[in-house]
Coordinates of C-alpha atoms and ligand atoms in Angstrom, one line a residue:
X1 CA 130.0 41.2 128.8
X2 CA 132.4 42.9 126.3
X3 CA 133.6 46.4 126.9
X4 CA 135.3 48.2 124.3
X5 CA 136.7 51.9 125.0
X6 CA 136.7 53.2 121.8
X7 CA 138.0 56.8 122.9
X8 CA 139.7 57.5 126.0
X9 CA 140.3 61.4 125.3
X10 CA 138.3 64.5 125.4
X11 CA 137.7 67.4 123.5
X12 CA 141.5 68.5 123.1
X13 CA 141.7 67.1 119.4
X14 CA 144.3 63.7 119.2
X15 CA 146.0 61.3 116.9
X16 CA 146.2 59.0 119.7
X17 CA 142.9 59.3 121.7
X18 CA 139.6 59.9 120.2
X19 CA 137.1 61.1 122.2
X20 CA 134.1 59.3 125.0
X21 CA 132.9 56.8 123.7
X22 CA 132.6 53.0 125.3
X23 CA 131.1 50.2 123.5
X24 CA 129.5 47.1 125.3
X25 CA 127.7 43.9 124.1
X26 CA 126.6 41.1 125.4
X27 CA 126.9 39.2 122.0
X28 CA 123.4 40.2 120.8
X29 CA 122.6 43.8 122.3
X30 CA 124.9 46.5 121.6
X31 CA 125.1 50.1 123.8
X32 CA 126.9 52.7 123.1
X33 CA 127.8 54.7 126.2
X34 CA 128.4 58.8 124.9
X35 CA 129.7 59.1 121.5
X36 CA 132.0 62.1 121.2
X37 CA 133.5 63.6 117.4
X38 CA 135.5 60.4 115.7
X39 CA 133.0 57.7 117.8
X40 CA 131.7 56.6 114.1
X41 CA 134.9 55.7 113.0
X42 CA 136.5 54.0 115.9
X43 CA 133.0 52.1 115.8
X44 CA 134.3 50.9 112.2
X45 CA 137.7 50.2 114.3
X46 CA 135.9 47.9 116.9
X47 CA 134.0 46.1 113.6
X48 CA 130.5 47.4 114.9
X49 CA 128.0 48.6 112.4
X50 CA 126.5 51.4 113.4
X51 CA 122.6 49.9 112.8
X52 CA 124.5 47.3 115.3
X53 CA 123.6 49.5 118.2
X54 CA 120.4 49.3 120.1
X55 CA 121.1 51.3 122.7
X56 CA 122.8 55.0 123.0
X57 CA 123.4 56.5 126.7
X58 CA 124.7 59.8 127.0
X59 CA 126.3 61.0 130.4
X60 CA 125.8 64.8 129.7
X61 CA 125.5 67.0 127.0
X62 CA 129.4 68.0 126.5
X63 CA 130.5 68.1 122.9
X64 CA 133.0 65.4 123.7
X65 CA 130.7 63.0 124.7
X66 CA 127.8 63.7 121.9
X67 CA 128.9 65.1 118.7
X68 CA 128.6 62.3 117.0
X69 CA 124.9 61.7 117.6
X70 CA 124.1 64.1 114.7
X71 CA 126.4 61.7 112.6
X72 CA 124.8 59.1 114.0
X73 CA 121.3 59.7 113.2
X74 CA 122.6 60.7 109.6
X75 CA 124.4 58.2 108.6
X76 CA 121.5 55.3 110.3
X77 CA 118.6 57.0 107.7
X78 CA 121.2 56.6 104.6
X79 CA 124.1 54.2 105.0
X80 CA 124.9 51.4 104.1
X81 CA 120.9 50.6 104.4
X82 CA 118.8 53.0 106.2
X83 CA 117.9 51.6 109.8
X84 CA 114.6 49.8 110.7
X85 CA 114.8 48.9 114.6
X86 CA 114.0 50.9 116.7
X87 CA 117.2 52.9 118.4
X88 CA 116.9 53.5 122.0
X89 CA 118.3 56.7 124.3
X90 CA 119.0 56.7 127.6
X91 CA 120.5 60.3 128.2
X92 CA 121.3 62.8 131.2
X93 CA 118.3 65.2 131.6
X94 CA 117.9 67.7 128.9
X95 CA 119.0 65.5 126.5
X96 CA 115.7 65.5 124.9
X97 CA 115.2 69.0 124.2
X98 CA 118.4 69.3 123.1
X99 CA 117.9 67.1 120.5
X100 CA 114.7 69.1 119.6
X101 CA 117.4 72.0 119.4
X102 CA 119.4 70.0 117.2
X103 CA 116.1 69.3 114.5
X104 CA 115.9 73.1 114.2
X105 CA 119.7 73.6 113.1
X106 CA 119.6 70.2 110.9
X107 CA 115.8 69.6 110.1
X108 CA 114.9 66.2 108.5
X109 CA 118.1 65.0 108.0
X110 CA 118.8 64.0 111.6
X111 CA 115.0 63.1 111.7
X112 CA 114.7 58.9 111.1
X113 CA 111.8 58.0 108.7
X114 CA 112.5 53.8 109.0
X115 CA 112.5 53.2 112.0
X116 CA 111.8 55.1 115.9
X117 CA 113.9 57.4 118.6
X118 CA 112.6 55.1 121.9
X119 CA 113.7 58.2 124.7
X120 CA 113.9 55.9 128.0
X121 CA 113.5 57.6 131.4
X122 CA 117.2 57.5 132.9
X123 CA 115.4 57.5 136.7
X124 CA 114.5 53.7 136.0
X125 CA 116.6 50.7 135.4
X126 CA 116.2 49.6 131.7
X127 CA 116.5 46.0 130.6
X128 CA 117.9 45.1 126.4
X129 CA 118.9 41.6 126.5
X130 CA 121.0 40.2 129.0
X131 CA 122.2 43.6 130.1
X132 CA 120.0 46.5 132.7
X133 CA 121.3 49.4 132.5
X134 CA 120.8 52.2 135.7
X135 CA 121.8 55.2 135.9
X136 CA 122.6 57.5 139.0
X137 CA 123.3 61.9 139.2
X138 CA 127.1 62.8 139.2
X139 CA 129.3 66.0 140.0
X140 CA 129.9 67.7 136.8
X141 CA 127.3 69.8 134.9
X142 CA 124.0 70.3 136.7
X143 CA 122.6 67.4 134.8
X144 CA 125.0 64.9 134.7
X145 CA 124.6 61.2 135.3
X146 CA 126.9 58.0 135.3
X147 CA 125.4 54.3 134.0
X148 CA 126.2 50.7 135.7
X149 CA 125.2 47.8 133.0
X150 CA 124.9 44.3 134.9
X151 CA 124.6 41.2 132.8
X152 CA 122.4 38.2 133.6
X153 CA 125.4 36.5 135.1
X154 CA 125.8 38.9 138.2
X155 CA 129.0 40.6 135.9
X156 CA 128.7 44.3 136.5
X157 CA 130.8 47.9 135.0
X158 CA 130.2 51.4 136.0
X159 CA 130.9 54.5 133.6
X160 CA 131.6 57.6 135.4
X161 CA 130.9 60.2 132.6
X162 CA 132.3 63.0 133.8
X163 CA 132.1 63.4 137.7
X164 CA 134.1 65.2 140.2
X165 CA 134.2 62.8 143.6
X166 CA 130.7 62.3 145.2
X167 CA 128.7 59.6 147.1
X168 CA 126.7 59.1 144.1
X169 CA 129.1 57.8 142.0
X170 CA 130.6 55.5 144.9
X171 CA 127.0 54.4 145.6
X172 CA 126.3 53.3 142.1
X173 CA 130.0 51.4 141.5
X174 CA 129.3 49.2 144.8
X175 CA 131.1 45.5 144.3
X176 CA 131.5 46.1 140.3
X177 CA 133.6 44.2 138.1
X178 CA 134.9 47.0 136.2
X179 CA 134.8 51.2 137.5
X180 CA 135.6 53.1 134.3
X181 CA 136.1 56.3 135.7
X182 CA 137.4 60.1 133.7
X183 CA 140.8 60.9 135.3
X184 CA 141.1 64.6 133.6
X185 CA 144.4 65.9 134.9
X186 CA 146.9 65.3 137.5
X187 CA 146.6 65.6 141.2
X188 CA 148.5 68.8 141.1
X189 CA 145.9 70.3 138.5
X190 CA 142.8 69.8 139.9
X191 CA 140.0 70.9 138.3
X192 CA 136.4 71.4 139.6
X193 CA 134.2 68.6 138.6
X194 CA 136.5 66.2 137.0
X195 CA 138.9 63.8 138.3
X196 CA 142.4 63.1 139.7
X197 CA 144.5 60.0 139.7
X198 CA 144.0 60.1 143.6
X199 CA 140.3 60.9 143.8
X200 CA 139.4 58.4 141.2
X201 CA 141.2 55.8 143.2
X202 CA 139.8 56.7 146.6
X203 CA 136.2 56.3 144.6
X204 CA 137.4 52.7 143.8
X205 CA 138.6 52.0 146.9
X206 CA 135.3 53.2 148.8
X207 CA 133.0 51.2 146.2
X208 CA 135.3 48.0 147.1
X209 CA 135.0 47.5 143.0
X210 CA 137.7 44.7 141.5
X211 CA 138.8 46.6 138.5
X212 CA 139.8 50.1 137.8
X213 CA 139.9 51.6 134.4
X214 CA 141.0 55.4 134.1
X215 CA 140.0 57.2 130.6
X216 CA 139.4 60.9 129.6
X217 CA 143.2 62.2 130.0
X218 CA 143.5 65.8 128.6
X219 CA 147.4 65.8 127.8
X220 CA 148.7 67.2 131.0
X221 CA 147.2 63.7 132.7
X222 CA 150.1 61.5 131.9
X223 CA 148.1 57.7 131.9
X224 CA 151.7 56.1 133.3
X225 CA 151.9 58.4 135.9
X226 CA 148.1 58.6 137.0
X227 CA 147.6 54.3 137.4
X228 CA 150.6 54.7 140.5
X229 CA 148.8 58.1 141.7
X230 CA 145.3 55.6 141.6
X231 CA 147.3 53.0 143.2
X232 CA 148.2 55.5 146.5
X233 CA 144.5 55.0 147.2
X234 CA 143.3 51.5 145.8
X235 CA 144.9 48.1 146.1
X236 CA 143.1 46.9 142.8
X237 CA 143.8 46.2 139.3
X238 CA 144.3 49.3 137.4
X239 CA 144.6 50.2 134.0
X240 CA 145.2 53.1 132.2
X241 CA 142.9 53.2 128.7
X242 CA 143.9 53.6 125.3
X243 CA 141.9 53.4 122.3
X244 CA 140.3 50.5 121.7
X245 CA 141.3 48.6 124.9
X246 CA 138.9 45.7 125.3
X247 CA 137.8 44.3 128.9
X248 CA 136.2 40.8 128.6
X249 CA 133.9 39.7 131.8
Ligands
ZN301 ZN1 134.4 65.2 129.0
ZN302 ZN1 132.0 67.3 130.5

């Protein structure tokens, strides 16, 4: 399994840190976990086509994590060939309609005619190549939901989205490789329904998970100062992720 994080910002607009998006392949399937604005061309960064994606998964419907769907869909009907396979979505619920939503403001142009929207149900484990793919409820919006892709060799990551700390999210990183987790601001800014350094390590520590990788730092989060804030609570590995930052399993 190769993970790429593509953006490791949010919606605060940055020359440094695009915003959510992880890429991760097996070698032949491609998923795309959330896509926020600038996903496209950090795609371009990581060498990945966009009709190079099979899967799309979408953690919640905040613009930093979905803008670039409507690119997305765009671009795969015109350029640089239109796409044929199928493209799959796995997405929070709601997702759906809002995509519905999105046809009225857009019409046909976010519409595919060559190939097929396959809307998987995020309740049950989906299986593209080598990699399943669950997905578990998390504390953020009301609708909000985390992934854990496992490959055929027992290698596991979990993507928190955006989650506040909850059982849920512990439950569903259990023993992984890699715990990707949002680490929003700084333990003396806490924020409803997003994560500390602290909290996110005290989730890796209670899912006993090898790896921990923190992403999603609005500018007061300082990513030096938030892996020894994780550390106060996890013995792990920790990283702190910048754009682009590969993670081979
Ligand atoms: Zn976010
Ligand atoms: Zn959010």
């Amino acid at each position: 399994m190769h993970i790429t994080i593509l953006g490791s910002g949010t919606c605060v607009p940055s020359l440094e840190r695009s915003s959510a998006c992880i890429k991760v392949t097996d070698g032949t399937t491609t998923v795309l976990l959330d896509s926020g604005p600038g996903s496209l061309r950090q795609l371009m960064r990581a060498e990945t086509e966009i009709n190079d994606i099979d899967l799309v998964c979408y953690t919640h419907l905040h613009v930093d994590h979905t803008a670039d769907f409507v690119p997305l869909l765009f671009a795969s009907k015109y350029a640089p060939l239109p796409r044929t396979r199928d493209l799959a979505i796995m997405a929070a619920p709601g997702f759906r309609d809002f995509y519905d939503r999105l046809t009225y403001a857009y019409g046909d142009w976010i519409v595919p005619e060559n190939c097929t929207l396959v809307w998987l149900d995020a309740g049950r484990p989906a299986v593209f190549g080598s990699l399943t793919i669950t997905a578990a409820p998390v504390r953020h919006t009301p609708h909000s939901i985390a992934f854990r892709l496992a490959d055929s060799s027992g290698k596991s990551m979990v993507y928190s989205g955006d989650t506040d700390y909850c059982r849920e999210i512990i439950d569903l990183a259990v023993g992984c490789d890699v715990l990707i987790l949002e680490c929003s601001f700084p333990d003396d800014q806490y924020h409803e329904g997003h994560l500390t350094p602290e909290r996110a390590g005290k989730i890796a520590a209670e899912a006993g998970c090898r790896q921990l990788v923190l992403t999603h730092f609005y500018p007061d989060c300082d990513p030096q100062q938030a892996v020894p804030g994780a550390a106060k609570k996890f013995r792990g590995c920790i990283h702190a992720a910048h754009d682009l930052i590969e993670i081979k399993l």
